[in-house]
CSV table of C-alpha atoms in Angstrom, one decimal:
chain,number,residue,atom,x,y,z
A,8,UNK,CA,204.1,200.8,55.5
A,9,UNK,CA,201.3,198.5,54.8
A,10,UNK,CA,200.0,198.8,58.3
A,11,UNK,CA,200.3,202.6,58.1
A,12,UNK,CA,198.3,202.4,54.7
A,13,UNK,CA,195.6,200.6,56.5
A,14,UNK,CA,195.6,202.6,59.7
A,15,UNK,CA,194.8,206.1,58.3
A,16,UNK,CA,191.7,205.0,56.3
A,17,UNK,CA,190.6,203.0,59.3
A,18,UNK,CA,191.0,205.9,61.5
A,19,UNK,CA,189.2,208.1,58.9
A,20,UNK,CA,186.2,205.7,59.0
A,21,UNK,CA,186.1,205.6,62.8
A,22,UNK,CA,186.1,209.3,63.0
A,23,UNK,CA,183.2,209.8,60.5
A,24,UNK,CA,181.3,207.0,62.2
A,25,UNK,CA,181.8,208.7,65.7
A,26,UNK,CA,180.8,212.1,64.1
A,27,UNK,CA,177.6,210.9,62.5
A,28,UNK,CA,176.7,208.7,65.4
A,29,UNK,CA,177.2,211.3,67.9
A,30,UNK,CA,173.9,212.9,69.0
A,31,UNK,CA,175.3,216.4,69.2
A,32,UNK,CA,176.3,216.3,65.5
A,33,UNK,CA,173.0,214.8,64.3
A,34,UNK,CA,170.5,216.8,66.3
A,35,UNK,CA,169.5,213.2,68.0
A,36,UNK,CA,169.9,214.8,71.4
A,37,UNK,CA,166.7,216.8,70.9
A,38,UNK,CA,164.7,213.7,69.9
A,39,UNK,CA,162.8,212.5,73.0
A,40,UNK,CA,161.5,209.0,71.8
A,41,UNK,CA,163.9,206.3,72.3
A,42,UNK,CA,162.5,204.3,69.3
A,43,UNK,CA,162.9,207.4,67.1
A,44,UNK,CA,166.4,207.8,68.5
A,45,UNK,CA,167.2,204.3,67.4
A,46,UNK,CA,165.8,204.8,63.9
A,47,UNK,CA,167.8,207.9,63.4
A,48,UNK,CA,170.9,206.4,64.7
A,49,UNK,CA,170.6,203.5,62.2
A,50,UNK,CA,170.0,205.8,59.3
A,51,UNK,CA,173.1,207.9,60.2
A,52,UNK,CA,175.1,204.6,60.5
A,53,UNK,CA,173.9,203.7,56.8
A,54,UNK,CA,174.7,207.3,55.8
A,55,UNK,CA,178.2,207.0,56.9
A,56,UNK,CA,178.8,203.9,54.9
A,57,UNK,CA,177.2,205.2,51.8
A,58,UNK,CA,179.4,208.2,52.2
A,59,UNK,CA,182.4,206.1,52.3
A,60,UNK,CA,181.4,204.2,49.1
A,61,UNK,CA,180.4,207.3,47.3
A,62,UNK,CA,183.5,209.1,48.0
A,63,UNK,CA,185.4,206.2,46.5
A,64,UNK,CA,183.1,206.0,43.6
A,65,UNK,CA,183.6,209.7,43.0
A,66,UNK,CA,187.4,209.6,43.2
A,67,UNK,CA,187.1,212.0,46.5
A,68,UNK,CA,189.0,209.2,48.3
A,69,UNK,CA,191.1,206.5,46.9
A,70,UNK,CA,189.5,203.2,46.5
A,71,UNK,CA,190.3,200.5,49.2
A,72,UNK,CA,188.6,197.1,48.9
A,73,UNK,CA,188.9,196.5,52.7
A,74,UNK,CA,187.3,199.9,53.6
A,75,UNK,CA,184.6,199.2,50.9
A,76,UNK,CA,183.9,195.9,52.2
A,77,UNK,CA,183.6,197.3,55.8
A,78,UNK,CA,181.1,199.9,54.5
A,79,UNK,CA,179.1,197.1,52.7
A,80,UNK,CA,179.0,195.0,55.9
A,81,UNK,CA,177.7,198.0,57.8
A,82,UNK,CA,175.0,198.7,55.0
A,83,UNK,CA,174.0,195.0,55.1
A,84,UNK,CA,173.7,195.2,59.0
A,85,UNK,CA,171.8,198.5,59.0
A,86,UNK,CA,169.5,197.6,56.2
A,87,UNK,CA,168.7,194.1,57.9
A,88,UNK,CA,167.7,196.1,61.1
A,89,UNK,CA,165.4,198.6,59.2
A,90,UNK,CA,162.1,196.6,59.4
A,91,UNK,CA,162.8,195.8,63.2
A,92,UNK,CA,163.4,199.5,64.1
A,93,UNK,CA,160.3,200.7,62.2
A,94,UNK,CA,157.9,197.8,63.2
A,95,UNK,CA,156.4,199.9,66.0
A,96,UNK,CA,155.2,203.3,65.1
A,97,UNK,CA,157.2,205.6,67.4
A,98,UNK,CA,156.7,209.1,67.0
A,99,UNK,CA,158.4,212.4,67.8
A,100,UNK,CA,158.2,215.9,66.5
A,101,UNK,CA,161.6,215.7,64.9
A,102,UNK,CA,161.1,212.3,63.3
A,103,UNK,CA,161.1,212.3,59.5
A,104,UNK,CA,159.2,209.1,59.2
A,105,UNK,CA,155.9,209.6,57.4
A,106,UNK,CA,152.8,207.7,58.9
A,107,UNK,CA,152.4,205.8,55.6
A,108,UNK,CA,155.3,203.7,56.7
A,109,UNK,CA,152.8,201.9,59.0
A,110,UNK,CA,149.5,202.3,56.8
A,111,UNK,CA,151.6,200.9,53.9
A,112,UNK,CA,153.6,198.4,55.9
A,113,UNK,CA,153.8,195.7,53.2
A,114,UNK,CA,155.4,198.1,50.6
A,115,UNK,CA,157.7,199.7,53.3
A,116,UNK,CA,158.9,196.1,54.4
A,117,UNK,CA,159.3,195.2,50.6
A,118,UNK,CA,161.4,198.2,49.9
A,119,UNK,CA,163.6,197.6,53.0
A,120,UNK,CA,164.1,194.1,52.0
A,121,UNK,CA,165.1,195.2,48.5
A,122,UNK,CA,167.8,197.7,50.2
A,123,UNK,CA,169.3,194.8,52.0
A,124,UNK,CA,169.4,192.5,49.0
A,125,UNK,CA,170.9,195.6,46.9
A,126,UNK,CA,173.6,196.0,49.7
A,127,UNK,CA,174.3,192.3,49.4
A,128,UNK,CA,174.8,192.6,45.8
A,129,UNK,CA,177.5,195.5,45.8
A,130,UNK,CA,180.6,194.7,44.3
A,131,UNK,CA,183.2,196.2,46.5
A,132,UNK,CA,186.4,194.3,45.2
A,133,UNK,CA,187.2,196.7,42.6
A,134,UNK,CA,186.3,200.5,41.7
A,135,UNK,CA,184.7,199.4,38.5
A,136,UNK,CA,182.4,196.9,40.3
A,137,UNK,CA,181.6,199.6,43.0
A,138,UNK,CA,180.8,202.1,40.0
A,139,UNK,CA,178.6,199.5,38.3
A,140,UNK,CA,176.5,198.3,41.5
A,141,UNK,CA,176.4,201.4,44.0
A,142,UNK,CA,173.9,203.3,41.9
A,143,UNK,CA,171.2,200.7,42.1
A,144,UNK,CA,171.7,200.1,45.8
A,145,UNK,CA,171.4,204.1,46.2
A,146,UNK,CA,168.2,203.9,44.1
A,147,UNK,CA,166.6,201.4,46.4
A,148,UNK,CA,167.2,203.6,49.4
A,149,UNK,CA,166.1,206.9,47.8
A,150,UNK,CA,162.9,205.0,46.4
A,151,UNK,CA,162.0,204.4,50.1
A,152,UNK,CA,163.0,207.8,51.4
A,153,UNK,CA,161.0,209.5,48.5
A,154,UNK,CA,157.8,207.7,49.7
A,155,UNK,CA,158.2,207.4,53.4
A,156,UNK,CA,160.6,210.1,54.5
A,157,UNK,CA,158.8,213.5,55.5
A,158,UNK,CA,161.6,215.8,54.5
A,159,UNK,CA,163.8,215.5,51.4
A,160,UNK,CA,167.5,214.3,51.9
A,161,UNK,CA,169.5,217.0,53.4
A,162,UNK,CA,172.7,215.7,52.0
A,163,UNK,CA,173.6,214.4,48.5
A,164,UNK,CA,176.2,211.7,48.3
A,165,UNK,CA,176.1,211.1,44.6
């Protein structure tokens, strides 16, 4: 019974990750620049983790500390790669990155670093802890997107 309770959520996370990470689902297949493709894939990976956590926080999915911790690890890993993926100014007509990313590099890097620290500070061991810490982490992501993303977010997770 315990294995079955763990297996179903793990399969759901896997399915969401595959769906969000598959080019046909994200429009990534139309992007020609490899650097931009990597950035988009990184952001979709983070989006999948955020969706897992916001669904738990909102009660759409039952809170499970193991799934929450896995999502947190994904966010930490993704946010730690943000600066590296944006260091070179790759361009593509379908990219949502504004040129200001590179003209205001120090600010962009500070916001990316703040996002990583916020992901590390998430309390994923209880629903109350998640509800208390997730909003500030989301705010760090959105502050960067508001300034450096050309299009508004097409999805709202909270």
